[in-house]
Amino acid sequence: MTEAGMQRMASRVFAALLSSEDASLTSAELSTRLGISPAAVSGAVRYLTQVGLVTRERDPGTRRDRYRVLEKVWYATFSQRNTVLVRWEQVLREGADSLGRETPAGARLAETVEFFEFMQEELMKMMERWRVLQQERQQEQEQEQERQRERLAGK
């Protein structure tokens, strides 16, 4: 994750949360598991919450915070990226128009607009395919559970 641009400590904290049994840990658990200071955990969690990968929850009946990886984190993250692509596309289109698409700079911006349009379209198709795949998997799991219940009832 650090090679993709994520801060080193945030990468470690995110990996620990993602690989934990229920995708959540307290600050103390993260500190112990990773051998890092509470301040390092705090900084990493602040970054992860800002970029929308982690939420902060209160442990019931305590004053302890629990950090949790969002449900369907990657789907949500890439869905949000679509919004960013749209904004970039609009800004770049305005830039290409103001520079003139026939100028070298305007042509570069126009090509970038085309790239973002392509990315947006492909991302939306990909997200829809993922949603359909997830629904099919869910249905298969439910059918398998039903078959198991029927087998158990027949014994």
PDB file of C-alpha atoms in Angstrom:
ATOM      1  CA  MET A   1       0.000   0.000   0.000  1.00  0.00           C
ATOM      2  CA  THR A   2       2.879   2.351   0.640  1.00  0.00           C
ATOM      3  CA  GLU A   3       4.053   1.775  -2.934  1.00  0.00           C
ATOM      4  CA  ALA A   4       0.612   2.976  -4.062  1.00  0.00           C
ATOM      5  CA  GLY A   5       1.096   6.221  -2.133  1.00  0.00           C
ATOM      6  CA  MET A   6      -0.398   5.501   1.287  1.00  0.00           C
ATOM      7  CA  GLN A   7       1.575   6.662   4.314  1.00  0.00           C
ATOM      8  CA  ARG A   8       3.673   3.858   5.839  1.00  0.00           C
ATOM      9  CA  MET A   9       2.060   3.838   9.291  1.00  0.00           C
ATOM     10  CA  ALA A  10      -1.427   4.197   7.827  1.00  0.00           C
ATOM     11  CA  SER A  11      -0.679   1.209   5.591  1.00  0.00           C
ATOM     12  CA  ARG A  12       0.332  -0.892   8.586  1.00  0.00           C
ATOM     13  CA  VAL A  13      -2.739   0.117  10.610  1.00  0.00           C
ATOM     14  CA  PHE A  14      -5.076  -0.471   7.674  1.00  0.00           C
ATOM     15  CA  ALA A  15      -3.548  -3.904   7.011  1.00  0.00           C
ATOM     16  CA  ALA A  16      -3.945  -4.819  10.701  1.00  0.00           C
ATOM     17  CA  LEU A  17      -7.598  -3.758  10.687  1.00  0.00           C
ATOM     18  CA  LEU A  18      -8.332  -5.467   7.395  1.00  0.00           C
ATOM     19  CA  SER A  19      -6.774  -8.732   8.568  1.00  0.00           C
ATOM     20  CA  SER A  20      -8.382  -8.729  12.031  1.00  0.00           C
ATOM     21  CA  GLU A  21     -11.227 -11.148  12.705  1.00  0.00           C
ATOM     22  CA  ASP A  22     -14.038  -8.574  12.673  1.00  0.00           C
ATOM     23  CA  ALA A  23     -12.194  -5.759  10.831  1.00  0.00           C
ATOM     24  CA  SER A  24     -11.989  -3.650  13.981  1.00  0.00           C
ATOM     25  CA  LEU A  25      -9.479  -3.000  16.752  1.00  0.00           C
ATOM     26  CA  THR A  26      -8.997  -0.479  19.557  1.00  0.00           C
ATOM     27  CA  SER A  27      -6.063   1.901  19.668  1.00  0.00           C
ATOM     28  CA  ALA A  28      -4.445  -0.223  22.389  1.00  0.00           C
ATOM     29  CA  GLU A  29      -4.894  -3.393  20.318  1.00  0.00           C
ATOM     30  CA  LEU A  30      -3.370  -1.720  17.269  1.00  0.00           C
ATOM     31  CA  SER A  31      -0.490  -0.356  19.331  1.00  0.00           C
ATOM     32  CA  THR A  32       0.255  -3.785  20.805  1.00  0.00           C
ATOM     33  CA  ARG A  33      -0.228  -5.729  17.582  1.00  0.00           C
ATOM     34  CA  LEU A  34       2.011  -3.431  15.559  1.00  0.00           C
ATOM     35  CA  GLY A  35       4.479  -2.459  18.294  1.00  0.00           C
ATOM     36  CA  ILE A  36       3.878   1.253  17.740  1.00  0.00           C
ATOM     37  CA  SER A  37       3.029   4.190  19.973  1.00  0.00           C
ATOM     38  CA  PRO A  38      -0.537   5.378  20.602  1.00  0.00           C
ATOM     39  CA  ALA A  39       0.440   8.647  18.893  1.00  0.00           C
ATOM     40  CA  ALA A  40       1.427   6.732  15.745  1.00  0.00           C
ATOM     41  CA  VAL A  41      -1.911   4.902  15.826  1.00  0.00           C
ATOM     42  CA  SER A  42      -3.742   8.206  16.245  1.00  0.00           C
ATOM     43  CA  GLY A  43      -2.005   9.805  13.261  1.00  0.00           C
ATOM     44  CA  ALA A  44      -2.584   6.780  11.045  1.00  0.00           C
ATOM     45  CA  VAL A  45      -6.249   6.510  12.014  1.00  0.00           C
ATOM     46  CA  ARG A  46      -6.766  10.229  11.420  1.00  0.00           C
ATOM     47  CA  TYR A  47      -5.441   9.807   7.878  1.00  0.00           C
ATOM     48  CA  LEU A  48      -7.496   6.642   7.248  1.00  0.00           C
ATOM     49  CA  THR A  49     -10.715   8.297   8.424  1.00  0.00           C
ATOM     50  CA  GLN A  50     -10.026  11.365   6.271  1.00  0.00           C
ATOM     51  CA  VAL A  51      -9.658   9.239   3.144  1.00  0.00           C
ATOM     52  CA  GLY A  52     -12.779   7.228   4.043  1.00  0.00           C
ATOM     53  CA  LEU A  53     -11.255   3.804   4.671  1.00  0.00           C
ATOM     54  CA  VAL A  54     -11.903   3.557   8.423  1.00  0.00           C
ATOM     55  CA  THR A  55     -14.556   4.723  10.870  1.00  0.00           C
ATOM     56  CA  ARG A  56     -14.236   5.500  14.556  1.00  0.00           C
ATOM     57  CA  GLU A  57     -16.795   3.959  16.909  1.00  0.00           C
ATOM     58  CA  ARG A  58     -17.201   4.011  20.665  1.00  0.00           C
ATOM     59  CA  ASP A  59     -16.941   0.654  22.422  1.00  0.00           C
ATOM     60  CA  PRO A  60     -20.301   0.215  24.203  1.00  0.00           C
ATOM     61  CA  GLY A  61     -20.063   0.964  27.909  1.00  0.00           C
ATOM     62  CA  THR A  62     -16.510   2.314  27.688  1.00  0.00           C
ATOM     63  CA  ARG A  63     -14.696   5.458  26.694  1.00  0.00           C
ATOM     64  CA  ARG A  64     -12.499   3.517  24.272  1.00  0.00           C
ATOM     65  CA  ASP A  65     -12.578   4.165  20.561  1.00  0.00           C
ATOM     66  CA  ARG A  66     -12.724   1.246  18.175  1.00  0.00           C
ATOM     67  CA  TYR A  67     -11.570   1.634  14.596  1.00  0.00           C
ATOM     68  CA  ARG A  68     -13.349  -0.328  11.899  1.00  0.00           C
ATOM     69  CA  VAL A  69     -12.799  -0.901   8.191  1.00  0.00           C
ATOM     70  CA  LEU A  70     -15.899   0.226   6.339  1.00  0.00           C
ATOM     71  CA  GLU A  71     -18.265  -2.391   4.936  1.00  0.00           C
ATOM     72  CA  LYS A  72     -17.591  -2.943   1.252  1.00  0.00           C
ATOM     73  CA  VAL A  73     -14.657  -0.540   1.599  1.00  0.00           C
ATOM     74  CA  TRP A  74     -13.325  -0.973  -1.915  1.00  0.00           C
ATOM     75  CA  TYR A  75     -16.697  -0.607  -3.613  1.00  0.00           C
ATOM     76  CA  ALA A  76     -17.354   2.575  -1.649  1.00  0.00           C
ATOM     77  CA  THR A  77     -13.850   3.917  -2.293  1.00  0.00           C
ATOM     78  CA  PHE A  78     -14.051   3.414  -6.032  1.00  0.00           C
ATOM     79  CA  SER A  79     -17.586   4.768  -6.164  1.00  0.00           C
ATOM     80  CA  GLN A  80     -16.298   7.953  -4.560  1.00  0.00           C
ATOM     81  CA  ARG A  81     -13.460   8.062  -7.089  1.00  0.00           C
ATOM     82  CA  ASN A  82     -16.081   8.322  -9.807  1.00  0.00           C
ATOM     83  CA  THR A  83     -17.197  11.629  -8.295  1.00  0.00           C
ATOM     84  CA  VAL A  84     -13.591  12.836  -8.338  1.00  0.00           C
ATOM     85  CA  LEU A  85     -13.251  11.854 -11.996  1.00  0.00           C
ATOM     86  CA  VAL A  86     -16.353  13.860 -12.858  1.00  0.00           C
ATOM     87  CA  ARG A  87     -14.984  16.947 -11.103  1.00  0.00           C
ATOM     88  CA  TRP A  88     -11.601  16.608 -12.817  1.00  0.00           C
ATOM     89  CA  GLU A  89     -13.332  16.128 -16.156  1.00  0.00           C
ATOM     90  CA  GLN A  90     -15.332  19.342 -15.721  1.00  0.00           C
ATOM     91  CA  VAL A  91     -12.314  21.416 -14.693  1.00  0.00           C
ATOM     92  CA  LEU A  92     -10.171  20.028 -17.498  1.00  0.00           C
ATOM     93  CA  ARG A  93     -12.913  20.620 -20.076  1.00  0.00           C
ATOM     94  CA  GLU A  94     -13.157  24.255 -18.991  1.00  0.00           C
ATOM     95  CA  GLY A  95      -9.379  24.554 -19.240  1.00  0.00           C
ATOM     96  CA  ALA A  96      -9.285  23.037 -22.728  1.00  0.00           C
ATOM     97  CA  ASP A  97     -12.057  25.383 -23.853  1.00  0.00           C
ATOM     98  CA  SER A  98     -10.401  28.479 -22.404  1.00  0.00           C
ATOM     99  CA  LEU A  99      -6.977  27.610 -23.880  1.00  0.00           C
ATOM    100  CA  GLY A 100      -8.461  26.563 -27.198  1.00  0.00           C
ATOM    101  CA  ARG A 101      -8.431  22.914 -28.180  1.00  0.00           C
ATOM    102  CA  GLU A 102      -6.301  23.736 -31.217  1.00  0.00           C
ATOM    103  CA  THR A 103      -3.384  24.888 -29.031  1.00  0.00           C
ATOM    104  CA  PRO A 104      -0.872  22.305 -27.759  1.00  0.00           C
ATOM    105  CA  ALA A 105      -1.887  22.908 -24.120  1.00  0.00           C
ATOM    106  CA  GLY A 106      -5.600  22.838 -24.953  1.00  0.00           C
ATOM    107  CA  ALA A 107      -5.147  19.627 -26.956  1.00  0.00           C
ATOM    108  CA  ARG A 108      -3.381  17.990 -23.993  1.00  0.00           C
ATOM    109  CA  LEU A 109      -6.214  18.992 -21.675  1.00  0.00           C
ATOM    110  CA  ALA A 110      -8.813  17.778 -24.205  1.00  0.00           C
ATOM    111  CA  GLU A 111      -7.061  14.404 -24.416  1.00  0.00           C
ATOM    112  CA  THR A 112      -7.040  14.239 -20.625  1.00  0.00           C
ATOM    113  CA  VAL A 113     -10.791  14.944 -20.623  1.00  0.00           C
ATOM    114  CA  GLU A 114     -11.293  12.052 -23.041  1.00  0.00           C
ATOM    115  CA  PHE A 115      -9.231   9.810 -20.770  1.00  0.00           C
ATOM    116  CA  PHE A 116     -11.295  10.743 -17.707  1.00  0.00           C
ATOM    117  CA  GLU A 117     -14.535  10.217 -19.641  1.00  0.00           C
ATOM    118  CA  PHE A 118     -13.286   6.783 -20.651  1.00  0.00           C
ATOM    119  CA  MET A 119     -12.229   5.965 -17.074  1.00  0.00           C
ATOM    120  CA  GLN A 120     -15.571   7.098 -15.696  1.00  0.00           C
ATOM    121  CA  GLU A 121     -17.526   5.002 -18.171  1.00  0.00           C
ATOM    122  CA  GLU A 122     -15.386   1.907 -17.611  1.00  0.00           C
ATOM    123  CA  LEU A 123     -15.428   2.334 -13.841  1.00  0.00           C
ATOM    124  CA  MET A 124     -19.224   2.487 -13.809  1.00  0.00           C
ATOM    125  CA  LYS A 125     -19.450  -0.683 -15.932  1.00  0.00           C
ATOM    126  CA  MET A 126     -16.951  -2.442 -13.713  1.00  0.00           C
ATOM    127  CA  MET A 127     -18.789  -1.424 -10.531  1.00  0.00           C
ATOM    128  CA  GLU A 128     -22.057  -2.746 -11.959  1.00  0.00           C
ATOM    129  CA  ARG A 129     -20.426  -6.070 -12.870  1.00  0.00           C
ATOM    130  CA  TRP A 130     -19.040  -6.302  -9.330  1.00  0.00           C
ATOM    131  CA  ARG A 131     -22.468  -5.564  -7.819  1.00  0.00           C
ATOM    132  CA  VAL A 132     -24.067  -8.295  -9.961  1.00  0.00           C
ATOM    133  CA  LEU A 133     -21.294 -10.762  -9.059  1.00  0.00           C
ATOM    134  CA  GLN A 134     -21.796 -10.049  -5.344  1.00  0.00           C
ATOM    135  CA  GLN A 135     -25.554 -10.604  -5.667  1.00  0.00           C
ATOM    136  CA  GLU A 136     -24.974 -13.918  -7.443  1.00  0.00           C
ATOM    137  CA  ARG A 137     -22.556 -15.054  -4.728  1.00  0.00           C
ATOM    138  CA  GLN A 138     -25.040 -14.079  -2.032  1.00  0.00           C
ATOM    139  CA  GLN A 139     -27.790 -16.058  -3.758  1.00  0.00           C
ATOM    140  CA  GLU A 140     -25.497 -19.087  -4.092  1.00  0.00           C
ATOM    141  CA  GLN A 141     -24.640 -18.917  -0.390  1.00  0.00           C
ATOM    142  CA  GLU A 142     -28.299 -18.672   0.559  1.00  0.00           C
ATOM    143  CA  GLN A 143     -29.150 -21.647  -1.673  1.00  0.00           C
ATOM    144  CA  GLU A 144     -26.339 -23.699  -0.127  1.00  0.00           C
ATOM    145  CA  GLN A 145     -27.538 -22.826   3.374  1.00  0.00           C
ATOM    146  CA  GLU A 146     -31.063 -23.885   2.428  1.00  0.00           C
ATOM    147  CA  ARG A 147     -29.767 -27.217   1.067  1.00  0.00           C
ATOM    148  CA  GLN A 148     -27.883 -27.795   4.315  1.00  0.00           C
ATOM    149  CA  ARG A 149     -31.001 -27.057   6.377  1.00  0.00           C
ATOM    150  CA  GLU A 150     -33.000 -29.483   4.243  1.00  0.00           C
ATOM    151  CA  ARG A 151     -30.345 -32.186   4.712  1.00  0.00           C
ATOM    152  CA  LEU A 152     -30.323 -31.660   8.445  1.00  0.00           C
ATOM    153  CA  ALA A 153     -34.132 -31.716   8.611  1.00  0.00           C
ATOM    154  CA  GLY A 154     -34.190 -34.976   6.623  1.00  0.00           C
ATOM    155  CA  LYS A 155     -31.923 -36.797   9.116  1.00  0.00           C
TER     156      LYS A 155
END
